[in-house]
Structures are given as structure tokens and as C-alpha cells.
Amino acid sequence: MGQAKSKSITKLSPEVLEELEQTTHFSKKEITRWYKDFIKDCPSGQLKQEEFQQIYEQFFPSGDVSKFSSFVFNVFDTDKNHFITFAEFLSALSITSRGTVDEKLDWAFSLYDIDHDGFITREEMTAIIDAIYCMVGSAEDMPTDDNTPEKRVNRIFSQMDKDNDGRISRDEFATGAKQDSWVVKVLSLDKDDQGDCD
């Protein structure tokens, strides 16, 4: 019975393959290759949060990836069933690796908007920035005006929160990021942007 189940998910149906080709930035050949790798790593067809965290640990072995990987997992898990399907994985990968600027900004906004109310609060942004700092560890070259999550959040909010209501709307986020390359760099996960996890 285990073999029959395993065989049933080793290949994508033509309908699913066609749908993924239409909804992502990947070709059928690329989708098939990604699927083979996904199934090799997740034979059940479900990537669970613990496994997702282990992937991040490979890239950041000296940092604490638990908080940040949890936030990213929640963005990947679009149907909120506590695991990532291949379609969810490929859709997020498509956006983050090959998406348009607007798609990437929308995805990034979803990451920072933890409660999904359409706004990023200081608390939400601080939680994400703190998680990034914990993941990448400390750096000697961190500018003093960015050496804590709170300082970085204050800087971002001064750039983006144009109506000074203490939260950043989707439009403020997109406009601010598109107009300021420094803000785009700050909001992206860049191993050169490092801070303390205290």
C-alpha cells in the first residue's frame, strides 16, 4: 500500500502541470524538475514547518532561524492547513525568484503583515526585523542607526508611513519601496544586513 501511494504522487497530472505553468513563471520542464526534487525531500507531498525550518538552518547554521522561518512558512502556507503543498511552494518560489517588482512587493508585504489586516504595524515589522537579526547573527560593521530592530523599524517607518498613522498600508509600502532603493535593500533578506539577536 505504501508503494502504491508513493507512485501516485511521483508525477504531476497533465492538468496540474498545465495550471502551474499558467500561474507561475516556470516552464513545464522546470516545474517537473522542481516537483521531482520536492517529492524526493517530501515524499508525502507536504512540507511541514519543522522541515521548512531545517532548510533555513542549512543557510544560516550559526543563527536562530526559528522565528523567521515560521513567518515565511505562514506566507507560503496560503490555505493555512499547517503544511506547504508543492503548488504553494512553487507559487511562492515563482514570485520570489522570478516575479515582477509588484509581485515581489506584494509577497513581502504579506510577510510583514502578520495578522493579514492590510497594514503593517510597528510591532509586526519589529517582529520580522528581530527575527532576521536573530537569524543572521551579529556584525561588527552594523551602522549605529540600524544596530537594533527598533532603530531599523523607526527608519523604515519614517520613510514609508507618509500619513503618520503608525501603520504602513500596502500602497505606502509599494510606493516607498519603489522610490527608495535603500528601503528595498533594508526590506530584503540580505546576508550583508546583519544585527544582534539580544
Short mmCIF file of C-alpha atoms in Angstrom, two decimals:
data_model
loop_
_atom_site.label_atom_id
_atom_site.label_comp_id
_atom_site.label_asym_id
_atom_site.label_seq_id
_atom_site.Cartn_x
_atom_site.Cartn_y
_atom_site.Cartn_z
CA MET A 1 0.00 0.00 0.00
CA GLY A 2 2.88 2.40 0.76
CA GLN A 3 4.33 1.83 -2.70
CA ALA A 4 1.04 2.50 -4.44
CA LYS A 5 0.65 5.77 -2.57
CA SER A 6 4.23 6.72 -3.33
CA LYS A 7 3.77 6.01 -7.04
CA SER A 8 0.57 8.02 -7.19
CA ILE A 9 2.37 11.27 -6.28
CA THR A 10 5.63 10.79 -8.17
CA LYS A 11 4.25 12.51 -11.26
CA LEU A 12 2.09 15.58 -11.71
CA SER A 13 -1.12 15.18 -13.65
CA PRO A 14 -1.23 16.99 -17.01
CA GLU A 15 -3.98 19.25 -15.63
CA VAL A 16 -1.95 20.30 -12.59
CA LEU A 17 1.16 20.77 -14.71
CA GLU A 18 -0.79 22.98 -17.13
CA GLU A 19 -2.29 25.03 -14.28
CA LEU A 20 1.12 25.58 -12.66
CA GLU A 21 2.63 26.61 -15.97
CA GLN A 22 -0.14 29.21 -16.37
CA THR A 23 0.04 30.52 -12.80
CA THR A 24 3.82 30.60 -12.26
CA HIS A 25 6.88 31.89 -14.09
CA PHE A 26 8.19 28.35 -14.75
CA SER A 27 8.13 26.14 -17.83
CA LYS A 28 6.68 22.61 -17.76
CA LYS A 29 10.20 21.19 -17.77
CA GLU A 30 11.22 23.36 -14.78
CA ILE A 31 8.02 22.51 -12.90
CA THR A 32 8.63 18.80 -13.43
CA ARG A 33 12.20 19.12 -12.18
CA TRP A 34 11.11 21.10 -9.09
CA TYR A 35 8.38 18.55 -8.42
CA LYS A 36 10.83 15.62 -8.52
CA ASP A 37 13.09 17.40 -6.03
CA PHE A 38 10.15 18.37 -3.80
CA ILE A 39 8.83 14.79 -3.70
CA LYS A 40 12.32 13.44 -3.07
CA ASP A 41 12.58 15.68 0.00
CA CYS A 42 8.90 15.43 0.99
CA PRO A 43 7.58 12.02 -0.13
CA SER A 44 4.20 12.77 1.45
CA GLY A 45 3.82 15.81 -0.79
CA GLN A 46 3.61 18.00 2.32
CA LEU A 47 6.38 20.21 3.64
CA LYS A 48 5.86 20.68 7.36
CA GLN A 49 7.08 23.65 9.38
CA GLU A 50 9.87 21.67 11.12
CA GLU A 51 11.23 20.55 7.73
CA PHE A 52 10.95 24.08 6.39
CA GLN A 53 12.96 25.34 9.36
CA GLN A 54 15.66 22.74 8.67
CA ILE A 55 16.07 24.20 5.18
CA TYR A 56 16.74 27.64 6.67
CA GLU A 57 19.16 26.13 9.19
CA GLN A 58 21.32 24.92 6.29
CA PHE A 59 21.73 28.50 5.06
CA PHE A 60 22.12 30.11 8.49
CA PRO A 61 23.79 27.43 10.66
CA SER A 62 25.02 29.85 13.31
CA GLY A 63 21.81 31.83 13.69
CA ASP A 64 18.40 31.19 15.20
CA VAL A 65 16.11 30.64 12.21
CA SER A 66 13.04 29.53 14.15
CA LYS A 67 11.15 32.83 14.21
CA PHE A 68 11.90 33.95 10.67
CA SER A 69 11.27 30.55 9.09
CA SER A 70 7.92 30.45 10.90
CA PHE A 71 6.92 33.82 9.43
CA VAL A 72 7.95 32.75 5.91
CA PHE A 73 6.23 29.37 6.33
CA ASN A 74 2.98 31.19 7.11
CA VAL A 75 3.23 33.17 3.85
CA PHE A 76 3.95 30.01 1.82
CA ASP A 77 1.07 28.12 3.50
CA THR A 78 -1.65 30.08 1.74
CA ASP A 79 -4.53 27.81 2.79
CA LYS A 80 -3.34 27.74 6.43
CA ASN A 81 -3.52 23.94 6.79
CA HIS A 82 -0.10 23.77 8.55
CA PHE A 83 1.84 22.32 5.63
CA ILE A 84 3.10 23.54 2.28
CA THR A 85 1.96 21.70 -0.84
CA PHE A 86 4.03 21.61 -3.99
CA ALA A 87 1.72 24.17 -5.63
CA GLU A 88 2.13 26.57 -2.68
CA PHE A 89 5.89 26.05 -2.70
CA LEU A 90 6.21 26.63 -6.44
CA SER A 91 3.94 29.69 -6.40
CA ALA A 92 6.00 31.37 -3.67
CA LEU A 93 9.26 30.38 -5.35
CA SER A 94 7.99 31.76 -8.63
CA ILE A 95 7.17 35.12 -7.09
CA THR A 96 10.32 35.46 -5.01
CA SER A 97 12.71 34.34 -7.75
CA ARG A 98 11.07 35.47 -11.00
CA GLY A 99 8.15 37.66 -10.10
CA THR A 100 7.62 41.22 -11.17
CA VAL A 101 8.52 44.03 -8.79
CA ASP A 102 4.85 44.36 -7.85
CA GLU A 103 4.50 40.61 -7.18
CA LYS A 104 7.62 40.61 -5.00
CA LEU A 105 6.43 43.67 -3.08
CA ASP A 106 3.01 42.09 -2.55
CA TRP A 107 4.68 38.91 -1.26
CA ALA A 108 6.98 40.92 1.03
CA PHE A 109 4.01 42.92 2.32
CA SER A 110 2.27 39.64 3.17
CA LEU A 111 5.32 38.60 5.18
CA TYR A 112 5.33 41.79 7.26
CA ASP A 113 1.53 41.98 7.62
CA ILE A 114 1.46 39.17 10.17
CA ASP A 115 -2.22 39.49 11.12
CA HIS A 116 -3.30 39.99 7.48
CA ASP A 117 -5.36 43.11 8.21
CA GLY A 118 -3.94 45.05 5.25
CA PHE A 119 -1.48 47.12 7.30
CA ILE A 120 2.00 46.69 8.75
CA THR A 121 2.27 47.96 12.31
CA ARG A 122 5.50 48.83 14.11
CA GLU A 123 5.04 45.71 16.22
CA GLU A 124 4.71 43.47 13.16
CA MET A 125 7.71 44.98 11.43
CA THR A 126 9.75 44.79 14.64
CA ALA A 127 8.90 41.09 14.98
CA ILE A 128 10.10 40.38 11.43
CA ILE A 129 13.24 42.53 11.66
CA ASP A 130 14.09 40.99 15.04
CA ALA A 131 13.67 37.52 13.52
CA ILE A 132 16.01 38.48 10.68
CA TYR A 133 18.61 39.83 13.11
CA CYS A 134 18.40 36.59 15.13
CA MET A 135 18.80 34.51 12.01
CA VAL A 136 21.81 36.28 10.51
CA GLY A 137 23.62 36.95 13.78
CA SER A 138 25.64 39.98 14.75
CA ALA A 139 28.00 42.05 12.66
CA GLU A 140 30.77 44.43 13.58
CA ASP A 141 30.02 46.78 10.71
CA MET A 142 26.39 47.50 11.61
CA PRO A 143 25.72 51.25 11.50
CA THR A 144 24.70 52.58 14.90
CA ASP A 145 21.44 53.95 13.48
CA ASP A 146 20.43 50.40 12.43
CA ASN A 147 22.02 48.25 15.15
CA THR A 148 18.71 47.25 16.77
CA PRO A 149 15.45 46.10 15.21
CA GLU A 150 13.68 49.09 16.76
CA LYS A 151 16.09 51.59 15.18
CA ARG A 152 15.71 49.94 11.80
CA VAL A 153 11.91 49.91 12.10
CA ASN A 154 11.91 53.61 13.05
CA ARG A 155 13.98 54.37 9.97
CA ILE A 156 11.67 52.37 7.70
CA PHE A 157 8.55 53.94 9.18
CA SER A 158 9.98 57.44 8.71
CA GLN A 159 10.42 56.60 5.03
CA MET A 160 7.13 54.80 4.39
CA ASP A 161 4.43 55.90 6.83
CA LYS A 162 3.52 59.03 4.87
CA ASP A 163 0.27 59.75 6.75
CA ASN A 164 1.92 59.13 10.14
CA ASP A 165 -0.86 56.87 11.39
CA GLY A 166 1.54 54.35 12.91
CA ARG A 167 0.96 51.73 10.25
CA ILE A 168 2.01 51.16 6.66
CA SER A 169 -0.63 50.43 4.05
CA ARG A 170 0.01 48.25 1.02
CA ASP A 171 0.18 51.38 -1.15
CA GLU A 172 2.61 53.15 1.20
CA PHE A 173 4.76 50.02 1.27
CA ALA A 174 4.85 49.66 -2.52
CA THR A 175 5.40 53.36 -3.15
CA GLY A 176 8.13 53.65 -0.53
CA ALA A 177 9.95 50.57 -1.71
CA LYS A 178 9.81 51.55 -5.38
CA GLN A 179 11.04 55.08 -4.73
CA ASP A 180 13.90 54.27 -2.38
CA SER A 181 16.50 51.66 -3.25
CA TRP A 182 17.81 51.80 0.33
CA VAL A 183 14.39 50.78 1.65
CA VAL A 184 14.20 47.91 -0.87
CA LYS A 185 17.56 46.68 0.39
CA VAL A 186 16.50 47.00 4.03
CA LEU A 187 13.30 45.07 3.39
CA SER A 188 15.02 42.27 1.55
CA LEU A 189 16.83 39.41 3.25
CA ASP A 190 20.44 40.30 2.59
CA LYS A 191 23.20 38.47 4.46
CA ASP A 192 25.17 41.72 4.50
CA ASP A 193 22.44 43.38 6.62
CA GLN A 194 23.15 41.87 10.00
CA GLY A 195 22.33 42.78 13.57
CA ASP A 196 22.12 41.46 17.11
CA CYS A 197 19.77 38.79 18.46
CA ASP A 198 19.59 40.00 22.05
#
